[in-house]
Coordinates of C-alpha atoms in Angstrom, one line a residue:
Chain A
X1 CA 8.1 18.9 -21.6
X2 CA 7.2 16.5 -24.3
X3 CA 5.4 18.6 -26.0
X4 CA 2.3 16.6 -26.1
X5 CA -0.7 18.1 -24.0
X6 CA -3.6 15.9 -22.2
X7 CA -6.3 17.5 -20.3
X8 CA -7.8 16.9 -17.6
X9 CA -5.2 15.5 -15.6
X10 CA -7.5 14.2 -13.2
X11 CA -10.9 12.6 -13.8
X12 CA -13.4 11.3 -11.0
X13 CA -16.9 9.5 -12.3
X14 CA -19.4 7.5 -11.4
X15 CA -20.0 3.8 -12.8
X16 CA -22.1 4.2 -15.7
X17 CA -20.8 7.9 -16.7
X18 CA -19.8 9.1 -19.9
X19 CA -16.4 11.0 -20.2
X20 CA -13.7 12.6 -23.0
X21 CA -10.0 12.9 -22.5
X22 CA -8.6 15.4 -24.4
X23 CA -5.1 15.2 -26.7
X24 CA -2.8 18.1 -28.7
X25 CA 0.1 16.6 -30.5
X26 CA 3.4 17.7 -30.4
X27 CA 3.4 20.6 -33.6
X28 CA 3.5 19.0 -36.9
X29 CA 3.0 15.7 -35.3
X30 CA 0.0 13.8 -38.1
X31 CA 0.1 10.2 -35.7
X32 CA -1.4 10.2 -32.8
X33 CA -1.8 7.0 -30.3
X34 CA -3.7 6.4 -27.1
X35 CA -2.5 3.9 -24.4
X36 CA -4.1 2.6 -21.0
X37 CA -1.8 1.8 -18.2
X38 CA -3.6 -0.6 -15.4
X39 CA -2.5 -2.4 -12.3
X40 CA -4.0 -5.7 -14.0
X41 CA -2.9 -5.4 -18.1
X42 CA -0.2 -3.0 -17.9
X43 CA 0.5 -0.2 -20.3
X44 CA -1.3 -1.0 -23.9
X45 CA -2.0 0.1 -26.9
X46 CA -5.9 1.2 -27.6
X47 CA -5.7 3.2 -31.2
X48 CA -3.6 5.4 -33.6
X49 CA -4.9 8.0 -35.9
X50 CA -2.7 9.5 -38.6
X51 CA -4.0 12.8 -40.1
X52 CA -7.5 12.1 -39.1
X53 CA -7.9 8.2 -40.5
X54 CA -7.6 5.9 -38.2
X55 CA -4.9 3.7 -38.5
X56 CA -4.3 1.2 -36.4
X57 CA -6.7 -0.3 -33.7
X58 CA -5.6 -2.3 -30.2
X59 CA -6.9 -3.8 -27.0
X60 CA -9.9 -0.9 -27.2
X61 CA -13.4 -1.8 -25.4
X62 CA -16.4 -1.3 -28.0
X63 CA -17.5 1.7 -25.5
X64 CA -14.2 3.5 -26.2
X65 CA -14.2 5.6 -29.2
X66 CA -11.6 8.2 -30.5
X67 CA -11.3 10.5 -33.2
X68 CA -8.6 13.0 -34.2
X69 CA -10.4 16.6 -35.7
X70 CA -8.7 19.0 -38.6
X71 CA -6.4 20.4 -36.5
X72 CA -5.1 17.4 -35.2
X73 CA -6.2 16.9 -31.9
X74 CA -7.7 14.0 -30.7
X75 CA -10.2 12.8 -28.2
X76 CA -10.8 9.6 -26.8
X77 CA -14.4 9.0 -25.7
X78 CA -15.3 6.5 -22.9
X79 CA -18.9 5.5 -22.0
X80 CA -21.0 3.3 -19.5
X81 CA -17.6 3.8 -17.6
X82 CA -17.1 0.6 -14.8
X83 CA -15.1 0.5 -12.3
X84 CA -12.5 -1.8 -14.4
X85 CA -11.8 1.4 -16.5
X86 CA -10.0 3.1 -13.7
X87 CA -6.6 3.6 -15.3
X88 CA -4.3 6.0 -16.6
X89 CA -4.6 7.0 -20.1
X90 CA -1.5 8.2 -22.4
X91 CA -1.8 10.0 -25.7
X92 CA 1.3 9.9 -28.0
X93 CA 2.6 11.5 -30.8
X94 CA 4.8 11.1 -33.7
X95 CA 6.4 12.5 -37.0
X96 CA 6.1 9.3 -39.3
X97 CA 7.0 5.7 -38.2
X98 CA 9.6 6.6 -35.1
X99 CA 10.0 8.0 -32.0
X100 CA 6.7 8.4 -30.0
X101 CA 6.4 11.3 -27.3
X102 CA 4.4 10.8 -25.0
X103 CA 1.7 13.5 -22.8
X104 CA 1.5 13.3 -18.6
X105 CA -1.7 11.3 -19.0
X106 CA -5.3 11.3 -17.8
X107 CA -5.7 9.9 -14.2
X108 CA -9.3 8.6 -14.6
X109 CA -11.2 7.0 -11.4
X110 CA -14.4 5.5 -11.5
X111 CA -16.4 5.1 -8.6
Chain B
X1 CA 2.6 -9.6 -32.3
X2 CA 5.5 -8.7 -30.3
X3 CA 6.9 -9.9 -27.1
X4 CA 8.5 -7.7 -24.7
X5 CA 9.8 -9.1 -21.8
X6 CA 12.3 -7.2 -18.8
X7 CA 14.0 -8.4 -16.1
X8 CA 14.8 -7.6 -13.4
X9 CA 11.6 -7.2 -12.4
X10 CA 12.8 -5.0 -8.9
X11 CA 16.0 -3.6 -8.1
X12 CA 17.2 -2.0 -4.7
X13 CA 20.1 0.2 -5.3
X14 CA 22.3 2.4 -2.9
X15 CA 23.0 5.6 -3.9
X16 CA 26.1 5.7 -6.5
X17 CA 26.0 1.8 -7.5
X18 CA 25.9 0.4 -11.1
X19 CA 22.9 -1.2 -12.8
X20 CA 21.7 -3.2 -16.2
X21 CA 18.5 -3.6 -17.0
X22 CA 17.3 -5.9 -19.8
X23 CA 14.9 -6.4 -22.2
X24 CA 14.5 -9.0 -24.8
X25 CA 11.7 -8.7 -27.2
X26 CA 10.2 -12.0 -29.2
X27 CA 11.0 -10.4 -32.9
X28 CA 12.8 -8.0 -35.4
X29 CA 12.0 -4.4 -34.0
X30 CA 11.5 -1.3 -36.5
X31 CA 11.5 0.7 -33.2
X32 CA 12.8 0.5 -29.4
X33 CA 12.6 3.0 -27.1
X34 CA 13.2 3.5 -23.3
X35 CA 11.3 5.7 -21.0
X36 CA 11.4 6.3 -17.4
X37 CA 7.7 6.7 -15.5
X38 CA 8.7 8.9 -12.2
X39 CA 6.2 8.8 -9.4
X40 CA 4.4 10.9 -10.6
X41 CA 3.7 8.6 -13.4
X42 CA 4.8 11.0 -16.2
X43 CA 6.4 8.7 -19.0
X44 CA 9.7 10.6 -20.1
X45 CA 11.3 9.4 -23.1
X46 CA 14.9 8.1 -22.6
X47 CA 16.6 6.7 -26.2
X48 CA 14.9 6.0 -29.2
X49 CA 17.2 3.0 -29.6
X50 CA 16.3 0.1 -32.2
X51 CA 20.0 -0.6 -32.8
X52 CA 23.2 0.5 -31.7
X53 CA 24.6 2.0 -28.8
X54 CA 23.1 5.9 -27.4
X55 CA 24.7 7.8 -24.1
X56 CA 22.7 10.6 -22.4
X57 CA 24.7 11.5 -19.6
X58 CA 24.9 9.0 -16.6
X59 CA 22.5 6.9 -18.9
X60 CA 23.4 4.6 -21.5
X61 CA 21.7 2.4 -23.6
X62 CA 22.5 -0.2 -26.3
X63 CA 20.4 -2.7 -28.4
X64 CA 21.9 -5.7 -30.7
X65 CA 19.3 -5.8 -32.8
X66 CA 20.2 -9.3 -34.4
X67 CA 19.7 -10.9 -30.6
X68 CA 17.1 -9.3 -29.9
X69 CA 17.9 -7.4 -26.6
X70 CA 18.2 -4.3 -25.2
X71 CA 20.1 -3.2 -22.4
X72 CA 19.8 0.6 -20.2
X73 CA 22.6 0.8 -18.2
X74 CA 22.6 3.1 -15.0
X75 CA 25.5 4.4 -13.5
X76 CA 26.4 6.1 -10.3
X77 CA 23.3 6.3 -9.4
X78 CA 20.8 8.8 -7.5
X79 CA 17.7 8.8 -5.8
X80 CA 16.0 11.0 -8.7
X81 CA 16.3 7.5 -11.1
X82 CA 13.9 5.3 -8.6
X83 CA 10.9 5.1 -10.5
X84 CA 9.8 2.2 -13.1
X85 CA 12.0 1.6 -16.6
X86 CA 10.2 0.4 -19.8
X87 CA 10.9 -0.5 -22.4
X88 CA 9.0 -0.7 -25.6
X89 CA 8.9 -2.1 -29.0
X90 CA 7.3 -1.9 -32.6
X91 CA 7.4 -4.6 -35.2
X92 CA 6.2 -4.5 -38.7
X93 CA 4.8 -1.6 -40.8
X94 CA 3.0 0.0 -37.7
X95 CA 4.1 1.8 -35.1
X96 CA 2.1 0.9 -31.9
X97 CA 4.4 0.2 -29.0
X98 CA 4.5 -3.1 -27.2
X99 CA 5.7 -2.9 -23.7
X100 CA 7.4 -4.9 -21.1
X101 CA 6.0 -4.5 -17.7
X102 CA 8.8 -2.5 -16.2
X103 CA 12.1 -2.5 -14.0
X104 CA 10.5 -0.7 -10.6
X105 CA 13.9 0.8 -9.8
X106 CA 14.5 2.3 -5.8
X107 CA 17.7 4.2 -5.2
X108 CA 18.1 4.7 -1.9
X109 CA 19.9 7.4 0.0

């Protein structure tokens, strides 16, 4: 167990549809990072938060959004969901500029 | 930013054999780490490795840093280590992970 919670594990939508995936960092983790893993672009970075600034921003869609709240979780919002956006999603956590552990992922499909 | 590429891309193993696995990665790295996805696609974290040399039972890993590779090394293999290798890298003052797009290990019986 990495110490990293996502819920839900599973997601089924509709196109168009707006969802939230759902992160708790490992304890006393400030970073947290969100990563999609497709058939078609692989695993990839989306966005980081530290300590609820956003820090660092990747390959994420203008419909994606994210934030991290006061006690450190952190939700990553996706809307006018297409079919594209199937994927699983990853959060991560870290202490500080090293190891990243990672949660069992969102399984999101969009039908 | 960063490269990360890993090869092979497949691997068929019998059960008990040896393997490498390499990644090379296009730039210094402030961070390297291995993970193993299983089939259930959980990423579990293997070595935090960006230089050196780590062992974690029938696992092994080592990264020269100054050639900018990686290798995992697999020994004696079992059907519990099929699944897909990555490795991952960070370059520069962040810390967002580039990956490679896998080893998809099979260890058969």
């Amino acid at each position: 167990d990495s110490g990293v919670t996502q819920t839900p594990k599973h997601l089924i939508t509709a196109t168009g549809q707006r969802v939230t995936l759902r992160c708790s960092p490992r304890s006393g983790d400030l970073s947290v990072y969100w990563y999609q893993q497709s058939l078609d672009q692989g695993l990839q970075f989306l966005i980081q938060y530290y300590n609820g600034e956003e820090r660092a921003k990747g390959n994420i869609l203008e419909r994606f959004s994210a934030q991290q709240f006061p006690d450190l979780h952190s939700e990553l919002n996706l809307s006018s969901l297409e079919l594209g956006d199937s994927a699983l999603y990853f959060c991560a956590s870290s202490a500080g500029l090293n190891i990243q552990y990672f949660g069992a992922g969102t399984r999101l499909s969009v039908l | 930013g960063i490269q990360v590429e890993q090869s092979p891309p497949d691997l068929i193993l019998q059960e008990g054999a040896n393997s490498t696995l390499r990644c090379n990665f296009s730039d210094s790295v402030n961070n390297l780490q291995w993970f193993h996805q299983n089939p259930w696609g959980q990423l579990i974290n293997l070595f935090y490795i960006p230089s050196g040399t780590k062992q974690n039972g029938r696992l092994s890993a080592t990264t020269v840093a100054t050639e900018r590779y990686s290798l995992l090394y697999i020994s004696s293999s079992q059907t519990t280590d099929s699944g897909v290798y990555f490795c991952a890298a960070v370059e520069g003052g962040n810390n967002r992970l580039a990956f490679g797009k896998g080893n998809q290990v099979v260890v058969i019986p």
